PDB file of C-alpha atoms and ligand atoms in Angstrom:
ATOM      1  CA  UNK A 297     139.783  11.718 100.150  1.00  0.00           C
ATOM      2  CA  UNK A 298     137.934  11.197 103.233  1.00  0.00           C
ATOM      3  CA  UNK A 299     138.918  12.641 106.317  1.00  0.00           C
ATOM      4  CA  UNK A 300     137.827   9.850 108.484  1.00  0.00           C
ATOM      5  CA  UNK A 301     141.539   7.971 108.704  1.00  0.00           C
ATOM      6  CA  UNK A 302     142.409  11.063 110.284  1.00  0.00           C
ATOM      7  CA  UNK A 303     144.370   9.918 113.017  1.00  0.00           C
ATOM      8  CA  UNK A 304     144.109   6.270 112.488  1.00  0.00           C
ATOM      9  CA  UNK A 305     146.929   4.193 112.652  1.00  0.00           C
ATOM     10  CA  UNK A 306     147.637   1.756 109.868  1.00  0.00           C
ATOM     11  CA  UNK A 307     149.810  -1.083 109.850  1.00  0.00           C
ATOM     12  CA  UNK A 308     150.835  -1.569 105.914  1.00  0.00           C
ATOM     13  CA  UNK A 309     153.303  -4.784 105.343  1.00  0.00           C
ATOM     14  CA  UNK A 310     155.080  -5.181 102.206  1.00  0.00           C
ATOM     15  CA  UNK A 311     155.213  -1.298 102.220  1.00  0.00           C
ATOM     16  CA  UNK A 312     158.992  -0.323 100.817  1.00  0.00           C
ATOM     17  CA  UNK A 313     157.446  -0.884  96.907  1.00  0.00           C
ATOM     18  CA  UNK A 314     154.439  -1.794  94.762  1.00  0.00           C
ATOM     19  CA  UNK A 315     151.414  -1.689  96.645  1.00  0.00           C
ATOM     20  CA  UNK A 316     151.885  -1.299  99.795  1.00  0.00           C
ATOM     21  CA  UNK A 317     154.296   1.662  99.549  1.00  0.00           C
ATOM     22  CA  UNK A 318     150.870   3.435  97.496  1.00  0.00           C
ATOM     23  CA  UNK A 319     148.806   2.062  99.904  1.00  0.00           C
ATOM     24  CA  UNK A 320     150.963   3.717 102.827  1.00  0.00           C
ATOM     25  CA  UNK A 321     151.548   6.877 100.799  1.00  0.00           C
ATOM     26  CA  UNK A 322     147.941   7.199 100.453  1.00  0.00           C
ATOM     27  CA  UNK A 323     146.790   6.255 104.206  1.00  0.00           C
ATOM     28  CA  UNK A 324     148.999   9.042 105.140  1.00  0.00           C
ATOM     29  CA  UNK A 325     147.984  11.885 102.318  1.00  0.00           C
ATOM     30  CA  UNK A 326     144.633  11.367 104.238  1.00  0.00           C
ATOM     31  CA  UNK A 327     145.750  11.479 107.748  1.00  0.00           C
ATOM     32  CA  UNK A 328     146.792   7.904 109.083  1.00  0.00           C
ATOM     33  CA  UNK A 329     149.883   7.337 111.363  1.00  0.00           C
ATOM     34  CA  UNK A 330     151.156   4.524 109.114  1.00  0.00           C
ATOM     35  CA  UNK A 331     153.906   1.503 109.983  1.00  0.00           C
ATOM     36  CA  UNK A 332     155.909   0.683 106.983  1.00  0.00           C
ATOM     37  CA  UNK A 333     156.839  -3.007 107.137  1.00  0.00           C
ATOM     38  CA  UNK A 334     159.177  -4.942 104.538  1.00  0.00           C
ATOM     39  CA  UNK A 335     162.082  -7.029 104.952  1.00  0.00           C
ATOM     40  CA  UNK A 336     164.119  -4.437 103.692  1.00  0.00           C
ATOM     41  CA  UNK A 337     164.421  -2.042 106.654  1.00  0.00           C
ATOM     42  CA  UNK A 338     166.095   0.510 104.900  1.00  0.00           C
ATOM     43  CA  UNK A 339     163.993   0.986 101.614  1.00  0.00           C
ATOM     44  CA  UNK A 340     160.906   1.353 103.703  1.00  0.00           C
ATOM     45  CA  UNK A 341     162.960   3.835 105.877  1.00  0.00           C
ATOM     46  CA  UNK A 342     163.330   5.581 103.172  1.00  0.00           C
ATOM     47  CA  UNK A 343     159.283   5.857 101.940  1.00  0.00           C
ATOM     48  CA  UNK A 344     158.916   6.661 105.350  1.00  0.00           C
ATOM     49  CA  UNK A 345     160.881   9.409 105.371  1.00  0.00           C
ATOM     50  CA  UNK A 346     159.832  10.657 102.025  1.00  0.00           C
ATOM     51  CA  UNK A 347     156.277  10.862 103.692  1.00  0.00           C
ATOM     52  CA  UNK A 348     157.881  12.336 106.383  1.00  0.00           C
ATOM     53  CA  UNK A 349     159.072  15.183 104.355  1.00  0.00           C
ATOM     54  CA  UNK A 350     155.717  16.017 102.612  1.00  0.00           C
ATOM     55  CA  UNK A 351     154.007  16.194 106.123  1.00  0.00           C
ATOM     56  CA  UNK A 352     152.705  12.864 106.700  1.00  0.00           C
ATOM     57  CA  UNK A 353     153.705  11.052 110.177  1.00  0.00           C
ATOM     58  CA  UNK A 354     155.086   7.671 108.880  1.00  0.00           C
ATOM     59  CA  UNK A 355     157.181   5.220 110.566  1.00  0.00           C
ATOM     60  CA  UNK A 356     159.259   1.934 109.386  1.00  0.00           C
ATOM     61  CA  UNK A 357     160.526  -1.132 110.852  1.00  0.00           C
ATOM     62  CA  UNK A 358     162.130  -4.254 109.053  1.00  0.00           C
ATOM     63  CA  UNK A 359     159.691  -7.590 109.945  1.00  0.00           C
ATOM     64  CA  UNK A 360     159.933 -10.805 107.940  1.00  0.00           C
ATOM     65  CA  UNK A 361     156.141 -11.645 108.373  1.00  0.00           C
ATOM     66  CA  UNK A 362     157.228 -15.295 108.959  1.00  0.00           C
ATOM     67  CA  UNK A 363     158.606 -14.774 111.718  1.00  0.00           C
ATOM     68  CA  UNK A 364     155.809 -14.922 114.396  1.00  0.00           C
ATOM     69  CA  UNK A 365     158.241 -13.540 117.095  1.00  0.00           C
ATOM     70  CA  UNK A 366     159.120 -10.879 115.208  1.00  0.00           C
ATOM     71  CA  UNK A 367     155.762 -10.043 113.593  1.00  0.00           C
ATOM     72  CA  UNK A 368     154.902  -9.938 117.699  1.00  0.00           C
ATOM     73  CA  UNK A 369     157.523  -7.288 118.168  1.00  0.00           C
ATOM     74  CA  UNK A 370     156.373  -5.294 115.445  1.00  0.00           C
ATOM     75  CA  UNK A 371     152.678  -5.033 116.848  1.00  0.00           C
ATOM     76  CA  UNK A 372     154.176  -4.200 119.942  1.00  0.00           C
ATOM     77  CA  UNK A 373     156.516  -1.736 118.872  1.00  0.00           C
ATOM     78  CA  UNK A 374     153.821   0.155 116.090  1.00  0.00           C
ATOM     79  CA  UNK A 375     151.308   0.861 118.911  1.00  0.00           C
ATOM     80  CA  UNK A 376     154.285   2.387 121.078  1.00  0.00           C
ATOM     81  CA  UNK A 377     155.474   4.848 118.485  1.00  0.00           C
ATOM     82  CA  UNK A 378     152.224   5.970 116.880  1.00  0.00           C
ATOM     83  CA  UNK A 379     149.331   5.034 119.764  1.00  0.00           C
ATOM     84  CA  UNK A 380     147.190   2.279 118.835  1.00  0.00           C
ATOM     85  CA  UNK A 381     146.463   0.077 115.556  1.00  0.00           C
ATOM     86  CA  UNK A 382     143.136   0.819 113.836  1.00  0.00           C
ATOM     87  CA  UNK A 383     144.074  -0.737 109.920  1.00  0.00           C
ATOM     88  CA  UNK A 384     146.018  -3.615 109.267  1.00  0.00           C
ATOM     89  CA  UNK A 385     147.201  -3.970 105.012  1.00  0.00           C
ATOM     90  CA  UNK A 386     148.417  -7.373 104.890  1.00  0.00           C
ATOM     91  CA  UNK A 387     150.165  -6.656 101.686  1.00  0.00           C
ATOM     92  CA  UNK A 388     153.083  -8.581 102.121  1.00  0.00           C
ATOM     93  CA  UNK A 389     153.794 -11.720  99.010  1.00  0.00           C
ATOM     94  CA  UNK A 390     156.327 -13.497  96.730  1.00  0.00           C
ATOM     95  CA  UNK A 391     155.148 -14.748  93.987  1.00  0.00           C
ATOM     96  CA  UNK A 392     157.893 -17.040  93.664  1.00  0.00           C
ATOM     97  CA  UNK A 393     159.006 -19.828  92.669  1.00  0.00           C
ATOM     98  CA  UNK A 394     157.505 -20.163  89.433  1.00  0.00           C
ATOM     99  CA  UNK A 395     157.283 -23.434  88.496  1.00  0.00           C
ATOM    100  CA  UNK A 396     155.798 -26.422  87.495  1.00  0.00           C
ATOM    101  CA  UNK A 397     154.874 -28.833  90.316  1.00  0.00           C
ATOM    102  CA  UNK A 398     156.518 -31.818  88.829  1.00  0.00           C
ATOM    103  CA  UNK A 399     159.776 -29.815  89.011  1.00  0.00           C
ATOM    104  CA  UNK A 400     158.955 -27.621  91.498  1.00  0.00           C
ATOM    105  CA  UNK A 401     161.679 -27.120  94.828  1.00  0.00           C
ATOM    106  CA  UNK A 402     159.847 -28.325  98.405  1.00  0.00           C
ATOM    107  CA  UNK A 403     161.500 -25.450 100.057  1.00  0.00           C
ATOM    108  CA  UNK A 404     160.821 -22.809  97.930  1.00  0.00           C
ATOM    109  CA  UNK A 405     157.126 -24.048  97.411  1.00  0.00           C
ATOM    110  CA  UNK A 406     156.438 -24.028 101.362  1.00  0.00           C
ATOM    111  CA  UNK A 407     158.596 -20.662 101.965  1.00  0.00           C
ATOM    112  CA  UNK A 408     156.004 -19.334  99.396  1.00  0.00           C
ATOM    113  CA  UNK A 409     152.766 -20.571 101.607  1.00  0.00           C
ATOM    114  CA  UNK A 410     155.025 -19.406 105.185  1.00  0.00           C
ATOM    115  CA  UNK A 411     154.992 -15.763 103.511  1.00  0.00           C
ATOM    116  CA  UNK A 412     151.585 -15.440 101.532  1.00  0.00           C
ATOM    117  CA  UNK A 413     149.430 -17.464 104.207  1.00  0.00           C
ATOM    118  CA  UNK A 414     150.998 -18.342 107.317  1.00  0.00           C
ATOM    119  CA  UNK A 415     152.697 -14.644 107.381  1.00  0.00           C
ATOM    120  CA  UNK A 416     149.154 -12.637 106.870  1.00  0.00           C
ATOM    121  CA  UNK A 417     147.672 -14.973 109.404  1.00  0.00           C
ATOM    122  CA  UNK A 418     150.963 -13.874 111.935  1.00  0.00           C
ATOM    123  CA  UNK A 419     150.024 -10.127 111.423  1.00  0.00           C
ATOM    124  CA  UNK A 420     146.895 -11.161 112.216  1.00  0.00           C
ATOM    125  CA  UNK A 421     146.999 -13.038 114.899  1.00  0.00           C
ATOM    126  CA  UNK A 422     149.555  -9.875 116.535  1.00  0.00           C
ATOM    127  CA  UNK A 423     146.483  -7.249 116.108  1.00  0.00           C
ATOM    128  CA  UNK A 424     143.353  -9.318 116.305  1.00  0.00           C
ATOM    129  CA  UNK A 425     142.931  -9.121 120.015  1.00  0.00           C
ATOM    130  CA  UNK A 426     143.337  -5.460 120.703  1.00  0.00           C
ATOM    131  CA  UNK A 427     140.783  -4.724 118.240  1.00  0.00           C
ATOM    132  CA  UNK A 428     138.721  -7.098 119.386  1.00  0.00           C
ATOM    133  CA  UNK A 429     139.134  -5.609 122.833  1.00  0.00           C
ATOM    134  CA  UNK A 430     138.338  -2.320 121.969  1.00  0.00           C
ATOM    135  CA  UNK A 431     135.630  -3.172 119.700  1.00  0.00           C
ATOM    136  CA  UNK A 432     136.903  -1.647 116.065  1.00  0.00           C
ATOM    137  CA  UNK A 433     139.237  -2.638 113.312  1.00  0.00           C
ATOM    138  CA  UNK A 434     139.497  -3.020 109.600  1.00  0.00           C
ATOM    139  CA  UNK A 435     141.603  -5.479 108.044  1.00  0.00           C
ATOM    140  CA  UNK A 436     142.431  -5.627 104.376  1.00  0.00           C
ATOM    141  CA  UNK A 437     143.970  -9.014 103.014  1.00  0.00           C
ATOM    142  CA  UNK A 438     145.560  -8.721  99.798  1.00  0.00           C
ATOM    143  CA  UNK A 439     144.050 -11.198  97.718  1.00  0.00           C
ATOM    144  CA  UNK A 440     144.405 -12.212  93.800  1.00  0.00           C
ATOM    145  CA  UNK A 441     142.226 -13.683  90.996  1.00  0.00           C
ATOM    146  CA  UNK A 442     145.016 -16.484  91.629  1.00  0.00           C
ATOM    147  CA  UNK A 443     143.062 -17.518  95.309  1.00  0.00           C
ATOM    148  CA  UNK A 444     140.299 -18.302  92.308  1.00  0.00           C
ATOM    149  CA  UNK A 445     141.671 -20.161  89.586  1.00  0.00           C
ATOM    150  CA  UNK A 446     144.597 -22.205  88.860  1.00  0.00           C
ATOM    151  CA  UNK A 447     147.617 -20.812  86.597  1.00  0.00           C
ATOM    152  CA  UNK A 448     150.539 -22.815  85.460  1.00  0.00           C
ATOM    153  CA  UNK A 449     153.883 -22.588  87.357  1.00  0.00           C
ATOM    154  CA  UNK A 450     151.812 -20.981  90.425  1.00  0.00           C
ATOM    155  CA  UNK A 451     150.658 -23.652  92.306  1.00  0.00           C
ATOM    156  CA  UNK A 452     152.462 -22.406  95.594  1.00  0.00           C
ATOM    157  CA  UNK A 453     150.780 -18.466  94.927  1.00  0.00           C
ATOM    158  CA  UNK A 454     147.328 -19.643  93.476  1.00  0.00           C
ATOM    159  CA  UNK A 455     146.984 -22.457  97.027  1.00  0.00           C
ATOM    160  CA  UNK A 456     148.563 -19.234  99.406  1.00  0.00           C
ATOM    161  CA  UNK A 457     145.954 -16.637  98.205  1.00  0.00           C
ATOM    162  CA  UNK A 458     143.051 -19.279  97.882  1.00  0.00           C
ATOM    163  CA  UNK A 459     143.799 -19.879 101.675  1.00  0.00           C
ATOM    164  CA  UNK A 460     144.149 -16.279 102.541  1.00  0.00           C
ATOM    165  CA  UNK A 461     140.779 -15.771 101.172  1.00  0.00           C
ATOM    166  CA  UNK A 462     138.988 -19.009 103.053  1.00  0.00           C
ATOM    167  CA  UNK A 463     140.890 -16.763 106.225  1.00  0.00           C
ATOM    168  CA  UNK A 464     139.409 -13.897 105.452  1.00  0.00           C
ATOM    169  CA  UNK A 465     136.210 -15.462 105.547  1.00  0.00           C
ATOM    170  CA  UNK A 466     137.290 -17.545 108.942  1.00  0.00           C
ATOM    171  CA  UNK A 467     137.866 -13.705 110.309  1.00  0.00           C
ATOM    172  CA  UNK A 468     134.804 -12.847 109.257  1.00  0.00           C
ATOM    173  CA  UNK A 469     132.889 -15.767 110.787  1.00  0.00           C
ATOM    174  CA  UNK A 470     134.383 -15.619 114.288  1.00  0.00           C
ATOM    175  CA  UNK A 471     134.169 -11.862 114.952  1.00  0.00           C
ATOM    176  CA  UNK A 472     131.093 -10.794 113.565  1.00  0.00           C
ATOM    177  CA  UNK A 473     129.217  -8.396 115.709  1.00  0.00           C
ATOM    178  CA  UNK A 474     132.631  -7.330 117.235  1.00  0.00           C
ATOM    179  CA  UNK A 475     133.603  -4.471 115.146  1.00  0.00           C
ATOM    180  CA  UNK A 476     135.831  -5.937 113.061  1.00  0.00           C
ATOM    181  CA  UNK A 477     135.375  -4.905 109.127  1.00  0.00           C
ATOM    182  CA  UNK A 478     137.546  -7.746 107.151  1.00  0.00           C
ATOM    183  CA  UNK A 479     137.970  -8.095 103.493  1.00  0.00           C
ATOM    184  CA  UNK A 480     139.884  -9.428 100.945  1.00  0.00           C
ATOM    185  CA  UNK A 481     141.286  -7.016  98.205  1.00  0.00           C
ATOM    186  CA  UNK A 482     141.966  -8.174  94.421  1.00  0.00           C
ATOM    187  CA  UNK A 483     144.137  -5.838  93.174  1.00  0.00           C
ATOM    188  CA  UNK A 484     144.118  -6.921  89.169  1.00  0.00           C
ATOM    189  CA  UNK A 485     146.920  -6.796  86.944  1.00  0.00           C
ATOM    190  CA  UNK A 486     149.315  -4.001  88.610  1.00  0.00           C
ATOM    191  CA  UNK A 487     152.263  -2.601  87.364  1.00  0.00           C
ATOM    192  CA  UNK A 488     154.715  -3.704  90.427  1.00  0.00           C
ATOM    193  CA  UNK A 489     158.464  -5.174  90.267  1.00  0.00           C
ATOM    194  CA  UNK A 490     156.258  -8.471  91.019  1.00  0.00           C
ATOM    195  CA  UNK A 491     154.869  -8.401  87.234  1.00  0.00           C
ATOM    196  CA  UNK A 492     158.662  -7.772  86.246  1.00  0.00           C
ATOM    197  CA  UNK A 493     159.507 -11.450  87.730  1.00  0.00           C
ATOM    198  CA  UNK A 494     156.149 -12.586  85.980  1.00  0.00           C
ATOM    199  CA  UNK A 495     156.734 -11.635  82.867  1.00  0.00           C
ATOM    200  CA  UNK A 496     160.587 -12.827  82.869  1.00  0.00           C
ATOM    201  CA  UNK A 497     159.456 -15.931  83.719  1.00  0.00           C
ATOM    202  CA  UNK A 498     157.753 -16.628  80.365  1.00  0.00           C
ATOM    203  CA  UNK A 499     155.046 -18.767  82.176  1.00  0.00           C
ATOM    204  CA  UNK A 500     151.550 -18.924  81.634  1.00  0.00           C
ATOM    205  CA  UNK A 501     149.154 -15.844  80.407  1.00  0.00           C
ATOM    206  CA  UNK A 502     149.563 -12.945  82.759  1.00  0.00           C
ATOM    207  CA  UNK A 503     153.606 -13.412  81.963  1.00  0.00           C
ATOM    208  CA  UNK A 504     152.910 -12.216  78.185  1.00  0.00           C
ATOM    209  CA  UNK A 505     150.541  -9.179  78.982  1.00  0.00           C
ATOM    210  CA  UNK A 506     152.748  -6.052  78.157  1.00  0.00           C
ATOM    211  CA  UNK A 507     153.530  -3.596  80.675  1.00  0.00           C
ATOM    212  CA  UNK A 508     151.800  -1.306  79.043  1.00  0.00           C
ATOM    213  CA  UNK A 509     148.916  -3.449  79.655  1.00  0.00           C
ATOM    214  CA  UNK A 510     149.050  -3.599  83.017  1.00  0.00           C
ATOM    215  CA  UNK A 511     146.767  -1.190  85.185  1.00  0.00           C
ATOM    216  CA  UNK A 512     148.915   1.534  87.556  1.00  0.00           C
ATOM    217  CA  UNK A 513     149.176   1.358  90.964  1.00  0.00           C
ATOM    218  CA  UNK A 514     147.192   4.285  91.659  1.00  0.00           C
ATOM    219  CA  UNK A 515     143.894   2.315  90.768  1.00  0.00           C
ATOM    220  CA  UNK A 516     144.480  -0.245  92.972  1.00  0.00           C
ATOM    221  CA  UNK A 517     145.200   1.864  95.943  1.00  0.00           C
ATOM    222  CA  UNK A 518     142.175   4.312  95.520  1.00  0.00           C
ATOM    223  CA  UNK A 519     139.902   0.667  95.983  1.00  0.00           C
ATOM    224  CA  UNK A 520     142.207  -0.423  98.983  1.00  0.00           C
ATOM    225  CA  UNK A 521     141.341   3.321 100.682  1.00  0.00           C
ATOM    226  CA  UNK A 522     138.072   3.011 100.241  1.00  0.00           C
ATOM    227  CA  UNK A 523     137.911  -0.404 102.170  1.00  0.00           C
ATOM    228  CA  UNK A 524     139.595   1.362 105.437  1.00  0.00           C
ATOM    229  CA  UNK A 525     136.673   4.007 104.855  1.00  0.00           C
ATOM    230  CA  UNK A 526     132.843   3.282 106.028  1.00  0.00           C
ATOM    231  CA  UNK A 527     131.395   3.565 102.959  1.00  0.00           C
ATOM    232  CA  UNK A 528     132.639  -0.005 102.634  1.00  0.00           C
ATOM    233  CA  UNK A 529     130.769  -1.278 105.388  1.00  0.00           C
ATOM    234  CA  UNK A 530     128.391  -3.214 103.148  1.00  0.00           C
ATOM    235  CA  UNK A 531     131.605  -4.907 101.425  1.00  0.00           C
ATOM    236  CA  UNK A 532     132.918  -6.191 105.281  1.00  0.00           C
ATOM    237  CA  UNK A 533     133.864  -9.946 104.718  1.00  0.00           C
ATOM    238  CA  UNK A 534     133.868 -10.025 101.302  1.00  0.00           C
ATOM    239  CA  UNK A 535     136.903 -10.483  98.826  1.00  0.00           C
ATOM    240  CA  UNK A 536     136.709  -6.753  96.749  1.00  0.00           C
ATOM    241  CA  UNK A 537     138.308  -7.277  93.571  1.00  0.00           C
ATOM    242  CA  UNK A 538     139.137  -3.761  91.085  1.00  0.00           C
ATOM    243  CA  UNK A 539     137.956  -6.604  87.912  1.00  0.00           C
ATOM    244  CA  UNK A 540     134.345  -6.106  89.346  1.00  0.00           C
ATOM    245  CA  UNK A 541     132.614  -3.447  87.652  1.00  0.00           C
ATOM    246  CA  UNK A 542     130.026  -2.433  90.306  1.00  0.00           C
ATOM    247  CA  UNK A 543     133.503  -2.181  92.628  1.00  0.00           C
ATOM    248  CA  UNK A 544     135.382   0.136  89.719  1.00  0.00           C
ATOM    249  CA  UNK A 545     132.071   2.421  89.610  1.00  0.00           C
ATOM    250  CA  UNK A 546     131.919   2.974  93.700  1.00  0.00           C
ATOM    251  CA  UNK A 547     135.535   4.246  93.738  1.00  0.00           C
ATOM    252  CA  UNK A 548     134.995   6.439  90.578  1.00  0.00           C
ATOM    253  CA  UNK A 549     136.579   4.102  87.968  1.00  0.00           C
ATOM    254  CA  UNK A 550     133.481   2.611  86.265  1.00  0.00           C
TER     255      UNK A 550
HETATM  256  P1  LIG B 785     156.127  -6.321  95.038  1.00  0.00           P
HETATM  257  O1  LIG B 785     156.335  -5.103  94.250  1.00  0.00           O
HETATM  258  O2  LIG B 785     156.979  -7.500  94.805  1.00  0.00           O
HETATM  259  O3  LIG B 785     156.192  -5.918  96.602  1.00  0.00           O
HETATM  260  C1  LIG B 785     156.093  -6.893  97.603  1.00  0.00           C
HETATM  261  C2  LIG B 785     156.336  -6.251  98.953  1.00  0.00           C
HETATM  262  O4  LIG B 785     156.217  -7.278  99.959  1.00  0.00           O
HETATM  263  C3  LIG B 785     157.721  -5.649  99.101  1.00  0.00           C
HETATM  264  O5  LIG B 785     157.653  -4.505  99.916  1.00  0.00           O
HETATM  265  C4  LIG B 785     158.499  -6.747  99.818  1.00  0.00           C
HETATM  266  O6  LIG B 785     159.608  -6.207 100.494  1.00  0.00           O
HETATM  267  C5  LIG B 785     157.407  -7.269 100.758  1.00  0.00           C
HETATM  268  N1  LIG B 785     157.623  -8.611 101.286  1.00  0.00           N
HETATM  269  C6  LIG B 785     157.820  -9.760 100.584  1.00  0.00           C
HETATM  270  N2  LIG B 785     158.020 -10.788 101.418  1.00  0.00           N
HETATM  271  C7  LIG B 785     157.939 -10.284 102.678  1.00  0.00           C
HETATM  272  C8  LIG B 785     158.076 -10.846 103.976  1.00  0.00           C
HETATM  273  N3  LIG B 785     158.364 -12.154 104.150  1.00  0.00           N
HETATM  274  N4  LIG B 785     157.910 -10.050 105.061  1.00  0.00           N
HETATM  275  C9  LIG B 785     157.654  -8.731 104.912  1.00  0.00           C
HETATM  276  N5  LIG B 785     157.522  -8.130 103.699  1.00  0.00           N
HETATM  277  C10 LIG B 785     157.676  -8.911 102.601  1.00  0.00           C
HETATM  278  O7  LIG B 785     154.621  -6.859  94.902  1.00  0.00           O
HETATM  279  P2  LIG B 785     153.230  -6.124  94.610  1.00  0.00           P
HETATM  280  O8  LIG B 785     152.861  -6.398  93.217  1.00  0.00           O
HETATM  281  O9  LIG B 785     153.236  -4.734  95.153  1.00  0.00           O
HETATM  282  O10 LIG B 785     152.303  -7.064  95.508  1.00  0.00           O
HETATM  283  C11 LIG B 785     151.667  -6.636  96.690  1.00  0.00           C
HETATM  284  C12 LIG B 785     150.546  -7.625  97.006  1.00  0.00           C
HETATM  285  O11 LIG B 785     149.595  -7.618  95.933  1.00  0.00           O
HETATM  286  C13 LIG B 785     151.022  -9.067  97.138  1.00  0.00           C
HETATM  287  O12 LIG B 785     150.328  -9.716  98.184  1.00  0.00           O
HETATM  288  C14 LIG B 785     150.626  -9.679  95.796  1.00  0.00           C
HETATM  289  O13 LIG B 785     150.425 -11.063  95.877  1.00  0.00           O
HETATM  290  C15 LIG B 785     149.345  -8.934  95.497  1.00  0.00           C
HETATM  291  N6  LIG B 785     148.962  -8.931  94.073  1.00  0.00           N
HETATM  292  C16 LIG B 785     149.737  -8.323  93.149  1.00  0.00           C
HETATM  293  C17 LIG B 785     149.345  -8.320  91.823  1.00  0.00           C
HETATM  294  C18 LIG B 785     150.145  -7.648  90.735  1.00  0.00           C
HETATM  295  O14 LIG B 785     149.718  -7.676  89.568  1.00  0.00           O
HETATM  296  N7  LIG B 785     151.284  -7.039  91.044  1.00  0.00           N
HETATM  297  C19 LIG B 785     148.147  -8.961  91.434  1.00  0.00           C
HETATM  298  C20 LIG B 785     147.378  -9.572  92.422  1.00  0.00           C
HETATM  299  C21 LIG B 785     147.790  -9.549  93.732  1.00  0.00           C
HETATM  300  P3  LIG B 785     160.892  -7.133 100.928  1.00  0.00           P
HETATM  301  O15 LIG B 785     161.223  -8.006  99.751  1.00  0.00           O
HETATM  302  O16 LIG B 785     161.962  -6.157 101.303  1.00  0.00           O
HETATM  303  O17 LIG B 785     160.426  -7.911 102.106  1.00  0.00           O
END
């Protein structure tokens, strides 16, 4: 792994499971000062920790990324304890509710949009003008084919991600020139506890692919690194996605 993110410090939110505890575990293993960010305090303590313990410098903090004030804090408080903020993984999502529209709850539809859209855009909004200020920065928006087509029963998820990824091209738009690398990040079909609440949901197509099916973690993480890396440089404002082939063969998975 390259030894470039020596020393960086990485800001990973949704990090106590899924993707953004491999993403974390694997910022570390190559020499980033990560932040560990979930709602649950404790079980991304406890990755921390665990990274800790093999000899990676990790710290964690509970943040509900809708919370502006506290997202604040958190920016605040990560550049304290570990010096700085070089990567921001704006992991963080629900996928819920599930639903059809017709039937669909207000409140749960628009908590769905305040953590997918409005809570990416918080994080970024906390880090954007440091970087900016010091001229350097990647951030990585986790995006999904979802921001690209419609699927049944996800109209809150599929209208989040869709306006994540018209954000990440905002990003890209205002700050070119400034040293700030943006992307989007497609992870595909992962084997998280969010494809356990998929596929007990019995709605639409990705709910009856198999577990077995589904591609590990590992993959997706390996293309999330290599954004944070230069050798992504050409990819800066684009939405990366591990179902494009030409992407799969740059990070050895072609
Ligand atoms: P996951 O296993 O459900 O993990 C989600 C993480 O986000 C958890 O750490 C969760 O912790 C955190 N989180 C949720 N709401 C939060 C909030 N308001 N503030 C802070 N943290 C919050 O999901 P995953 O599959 O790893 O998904 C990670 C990202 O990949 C998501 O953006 C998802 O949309 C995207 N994605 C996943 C797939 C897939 O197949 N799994 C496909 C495409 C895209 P707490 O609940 O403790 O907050």
């Amino acid at each position: 792994m390259s030894s470039e993110l020596k020393g960086k410090v990485a800001l990973v939110t949704g990090a106590s499971r899924g993707l953004g505890e491999g993403a974390a575990r694997a910022l570390a293993h190559a020499g980033a000062k990560v932040m560990l960010v979930a709602r649950d305090g404790a079980l991304a303590g406890r990755v921390a920790r665990d990274i800790a313990g093999k000899g990676g410098q990790a710290e964690a903090m509970a943040c509900d990324v809708s919370d502006y004030a506290a997202v604040h804090k958190l920016v605040a408080e990560t550049r304290a304890r570990l010096g700085g903020l070089d990567i921001l993984v704006n992991n963080a999502g629900v996928i819920e509710p599930i639903a059809e529209i017709a039937t669909s709850d207000p409140k749960a539809w628009a908590d769905n949009i305040t953590i997918n859209l409005i809570g990416a855009y918080h994080v970024i909004r906390a880090v954007l003008p440091e970087m900016l200020a010091k001229g350097g920065g990647t951030i990585v928006n986790v995006s999904s084919g979802a921001a690209y087509r419609p699927l049944e029963g996800w109209s809150a998820y599929c209208s989040g991600k869709a306006g994540l990824a018209m954000l990440t091209r905002a990003i890209e738009l205002e700050t070119k020139g400034r040293g700030i690398r943006v992307f989007g990040f497609s992870p595909g079909t992962i084997d998280t506890e969010m494809q356990v609440k998929i596929r007990a949901s019995g709605m639409n197509m990705i709910s009856k692919i198999p577990r077995g099916d589904l591609s590990p973690v590992e993959h997706a993480v390996r293309g999330l690194v290599h954004l944070c890396t230069a050798a992504a440089d050409d990819l800066v404002g684009q939405d990366a996605s591990m179902r494009d082939e030409p992407f799969r063969q740059r990070i050895g998975l072609g």
